[in-house]
Amino acid sequence: MNVKCIVCHGSTEKNFTASPGLGACRGCHAEQVAQAQKSKGKEGKSCPLPRGVLAAAGEPDKWVKGVCRYCGAGCGVYTGVKGGRVVAVKGDKDNWNKGFLCLKGNFLPAILYASDRLQYPLLRKGNKFVRISWDQAMTVMVDKFHDSIRTNGPNSVAFYGSGQSYTEESYFINKLFKGGLGTNNIDGNPRLC
């Protein structure tokens, strides 16, 4: 598989010229990635991406059409699957994004399988986080919501979710927070990108 980083290689498919400098993968006020590679990218520039993020896992067995759910843009993607795991992603040229993906979209497999990705609920006990069951996590959240609403009113709670929630998910969240909890504090984070 031929994997190219858009930071080094730019979006040259439409004859754009791109030669960003170090730190192009981050916001103007963000700090540099902590575990940046020491290796050099194209033209000898230091690579600002975490080590191994571009490692290819082989050619996918199949490509599955979908939508990137990282922000509210709704870019079309094809997800490459091999052995039941996502190993690659590419933009859908028939979608509004014309096959182009942002850095987040390009690295969805790396995000999905990141070693520090949260996979189960954790509860703070003193200075440490302790693993708890999903049932315990739901009980803790319900209790915290109940205490906050009882003490400070319904506008003391909020929901911050995905800009790519399905219609049914958005309907449920609106019913729960507006109708059930009595707050209009709902945001779907469409400004993430």
GROMACS .gro file of C-alpha atoms in nm:
model
  193
    1MET     CA    1   0.000   0.000   0.000
    2ASN     CA    2   0.134   0.340  -0.092
    3VAL     CA    3   0.064   0.569   0.206
    4LYS     CA    4   0.149   0.937   0.176
    5CYS     CA    5   0.106   1.197   0.445
    6ILE     CA    6  -0.083   1.505   0.327
    7VAL     CA    7   0.138   1.721   0.549
    8CYS     CA    8   0.448   1.628   0.350
    9HIS     CA    9   0.296   1.564   0.010
   10GLY     CA   10   0.011   1.813   0.013
   11SER     CA   11  -0.308   1.793  -0.186
   12THR     CA   12  -0.150   1.776  -0.529
   13GLU     CA   13  -0.433   1.585  -0.698
   14LYS     CA   14  -0.603   1.916  -0.789
   15ASN     CA   15  -0.270   2.088  -0.862
   16PHE     CA   16  -0.251   2.261  -0.526
   17THR     CA   17   0.094   2.342  -0.400
   18ALA     CA   18   0.148   2.245  -0.041
   19SER     CA   19   0.467   2.262   0.157
   20PRO     CA   20   0.369   2.317   0.521
   21GLY     CA   21   0.629   2.358   0.791
   22LEU     CA   22   0.671   2.187   1.125
   23GLY     CA   23   0.354   2.204   1.331
   24ALA     CA   24   0.114   2.212   1.038
   25CYS     CA   25  -0.093   1.936   1.198
   26ARG     CA   26  -0.193   2.147   1.495
   27GLY     CA   27  -0.392   2.458   1.575
   28CYS     CA   28  -0.217   2.792   1.603
   29HIS     CA   29  -0.223   2.785   1.985
   30ALA     CA   30  -0.172   2.410   2.038
   31GLU     CA   31   0.150   2.265   2.171
   32GLN     CA   32   0.365   2.030   1.963
   33VAL     CA   33   0.272   1.659   1.973
   34ALA     CA   34   0.453   1.504   2.270
   35GLN     CA   35   0.564   1.181   2.105
   36ALA     CA   36   0.668   1.330   1.772
   37GLN     CA   37   0.891   1.128   1.544
   38LYS     CA   38   1.259   1.201   1.544
   39SER     CA   39   1.279   1.092   1.182
   40LYS     CA   40   1.272   1.333   0.894
   41GLY     CA   41   0.986   1.359   0.648
   42LYS     CA   42   0.995   1.489   0.291
   43GLU     CA   43   1.260   1.755   0.231
   44GLY     CA   44   1.423   1.678   0.568
   45LYS     CA   45   1.147   1.833   0.781
   46SER     CA   46   1.078   1.686   1.124
   47CYS     CA   47   0.754   1.490   1.124
   48PRO     CA   48   0.497   1.624   1.376
   49LEU     CA   49   0.289   1.304   1.372
   50PRO     CA   50   0.310   1.029   1.636
   51ARG     CA   51   0.548   0.746   1.544
   52GLY     CA   52   0.387   0.464   1.350
   53VAL     CA   53   0.076   0.654   1.245
   54LEU     CA   54   0.161   0.598   0.878
   55ALA     CA   55   0.250   0.229   0.911
   56ALA     CA   56   0.051   0.033   0.655
   57ALA     CA   57  -0.111  -0.294   0.765
   58GLY     CA   58  -0.127  -0.443   0.417
   59GLU     CA   59  -0.387  -0.422   0.143
   60PRO     CA   60  -0.748  -0.437   0.270
   61ASP     CA   61  -0.964  -0.742   0.190
   62LYS     CA   62  -1.256  -0.510   0.116
   63TRP     CA   63  -1.355  -0.142   0.111
   64VAL     CA   64  -1.671  -0.035   0.295
   65LYS     CA   65  -1.841   0.294   0.203
   66GLY     CA   66  -1.930   0.520   0.494
   67VAL     CA   67  -1.922   0.866   0.647
   68CYS     CA   68  -1.646   1.005   0.868
   69ARG     CA   69  -1.803   1.078   1.206
   70TYR     CA   70  -1.520   1.285   1.346
   71CYS     CA   71  -1.694   1.621   1.295
   72GLY     CA   72  -2.005   1.774   1.144
   73ALA     CA   73  -1.875   1.795   0.787
   74GLY     CA   74  -1.989   1.444   0.692
   75CYS     CA   75  -1.707   1.358   0.452
   76GLY     CA   76  -1.752   1.042   0.248
   77VAL     CA   77  -1.496   0.770   0.321
   78TYR     CA   78  -1.411   0.419   0.218
   79THR     CA   79  -1.284   0.212   0.508
   80GLY     CA   80  -1.038  -0.065   0.424
   81VAL     CA   81  -1.096  -0.380   0.630
   82LYS     CA   82  -0.859  -0.676   0.666
   83GLY     CA   83  -0.915  -0.964   0.906
   84GLY     CA   84  -1.200  -0.780   1.077
   85ARG     CA   85  -0.986  -0.472   1.150
   86VAL     CA   86  -0.981  -0.129   0.991
   87VAL     CA   87  -0.643  -0.094   0.821
   88ALA     CA   88  -0.692   0.198   0.584
   89VAL     CA   89  -0.921   0.483   0.490
   90LYS     CA   90  -0.959   0.688   0.175
   91GLY     CA   91  -1.189   0.967   0.066
   92ASP     CA   92  -1.500   0.902  -0.142
   93LYS     CA   93  -1.462   1.094  -0.469
   94ASP     CA   94  -1.840   1.083  -0.525
   95ASN     CA   95  -1.913   1.270  -0.200
   96TRP     CA   96  -1.910   1.647  -0.145
   97ASN     CA   97  -1.548   1.627  -0.019
   98LYS     CA   98  -1.441   1.495  -0.364
   99GLY     CA   99  -1.213   1.233  -0.209
  100PHE     CA  100  -1.016   1.469   0.013
  101LEU     CA  101  -0.993   1.410   0.388
  102CYS     CA  102  -0.854   1.625   0.667
  103LEU     CA  103  -0.579   1.494   0.895
  104LYS     CA  104  -0.832   1.347   1.136
  105GLY     CA  105  -1.012   1.164   0.857
  106ASN     CA  106  -0.688   1.039   0.704
  107PHE     CA  107  -0.578   0.884   1.031
  108LEU     CA  108  -0.905   0.726   1.149
  109PRO     CA  109  -0.748   0.378   1.179
  110ALA     CA  110  -0.469   0.515   1.400
  111ILE     CA  111  -0.726   0.691   1.618
  112LEU     CA  112  -0.945   0.382   1.637
  113TYR     CA  113  -0.663   0.158   1.762
  114ALA     CA  114  -0.465   0.413   1.963
  115SER     CA  115  -0.305   0.253   2.268
  116ASP     CA  116  -0.434   0.531   2.496
  117ARG     CA  117  -0.793   0.518   2.369
  118LEU     CA  118  -1.045   0.481   2.648
  119GLN     CA  119  -1.216   0.140   2.619
  120TYR     CA  120  -1.406   0.115   2.947
  121PRO     CA  121  -1.536   0.349   3.219
  122LEU     CA  122  -1.293   0.491   3.474
  123LEU     CA  123  -1.380   0.657   3.804
  124ARG     CA  124  -1.146   0.892   3.989
  125LYS     CA  125  -1.059   0.764   4.337
  126GLY     CA  126  -0.823   1.014   4.498
  127ASN     CA  127  -0.536   1.067   4.254
  128LYS     CA  128  -0.602   0.751   4.052
  129PHE     CA  129  -0.857   0.626   3.801
  130VAL     CA  130  -1.018   0.291   3.877
  131ARG     CA  131  -1.194   0.072   3.621
  132ILE     CA  132  -1.566   0.027   3.689
  133SER     CA  133  -1.848  -0.158   3.512
  134TRP     CA  134  -2.079   0.009   3.262
  135ASP     CA  135  -2.368  -0.029   3.509
  136GLN     CA  136  -2.165   0.144   3.781
  137ALA     CA  137  -2.074   0.423   3.537
  138MET     CA  138  -2.440   0.479   3.448
  139THR     CA  139  -2.534   0.490   3.818
  140VAL     CA  140  -2.259   0.745   3.891
  141MET     CA  141  -2.367   0.965   3.597
  142VAL     CA  142  -2.736   0.950   3.693
  143ASP     CA  143  -2.650   1.038   4.054
  144LYS     CA  144  -2.426   1.330   3.947
  145PHE     CA  145  -2.689   1.465   3.705
  146HIS     CA  146  -2.959   1.431   3.973
  147ASP     CA  147  -2.747   1.608   4.237
  148SER     CA  148  -2.652   1.891   4.000
  149ILE     CA  149  -3.010   1.950   3.882
  150ARG     CA  150  -3.148   1.935   4.237
  151THR     CA  151  -2.884   2.178   4.368
  152ASN     CA  152  -2.834   2.415   4.072
  153GLY     CA  153  -3.130   2.365   3.839
  154PRO     CA  154  -3.161   2.202   3.495
  155ASN     CA  155  -2.928   2.446   3.321
  156SER     CA  156  -2.638   2.312   3.529
  157VAL     CA  157  -2.613   2.008   3.299
  158ALA     CA  158  -2.532   1.981   2.930
  159PHE     CA  159  -2.476   1.734   2.649
  160TYR     CA  160  -2.178   1.763   2.415
  161GLY     CA  161  -2.188   1.502   2.142
  162SER     CA  162  -2.105   1.420   1.783
  163GLY     CA  163  -2.184   1.636   1.483
  164GLN     CA  164  -2.234   1.312   1.294
  165SER     CA  165  -2.501   1.162   1.520
  166TYR     CA  166  -2.775   0.990   1.327
  167THR     CA  167  -3.121   1.148   1.320
  168GLU     CA  168  -3.253   0.890   1.567
  169GLU     CA  169  -2.965   0.954   1.808
  170SER     CA  170  -3.017   1.330   1.790
  171TYR     CA  171  -3.393   1.288   1.844
  172PHE     CA  172  -3.333   1.073   2.153
  173ILE     CA  173  -3.075   1.314   2.298
  174ASN     CA  174  -3.309   1.611   2.242
  175LYS     CA  175  -3.599   1.427   2.409
  176LEU     CA  176  -3.383   1.321   2.703
  177PHE     CA  177  -3.220   1.658   2.771
  178LYS     CA  178  -3.498   1.899   2.672
  179GLY     CA  179  -3.804   1.697   2.766
  180GLY     CA  180  -3.662   1.478   3.041
  181LEU     CA  181  -3.402   1.695   3.214
  182GLY     CA  182  -3.543   2.036   3.117
  183THR     CA  183  -3.231   2.192   2.966
  184ASN     CA  184  -3.154   2.334   2.622
  185ASN     CA  185  -2.779   2.293   2.679
  186ILE     CA  186  -2.709   2.061   2.387
  187ASP     CA  187  -2.424   2.086   2.138
  188GLY     CA  188  -2.336   1.842   1.863
  189ASN     CA  189  -1.979   1.978   1.818
  190PRO     CA  190  -2.005   2.047   1.443
  191ARG     CA  191  -1.720   2.297   1.481
  192LEU     CA  192  -1.468   2.027   1.577
  193CYS     CA  193  -1.272   2.054   1.253
   0.00000   0.00000   0.00000
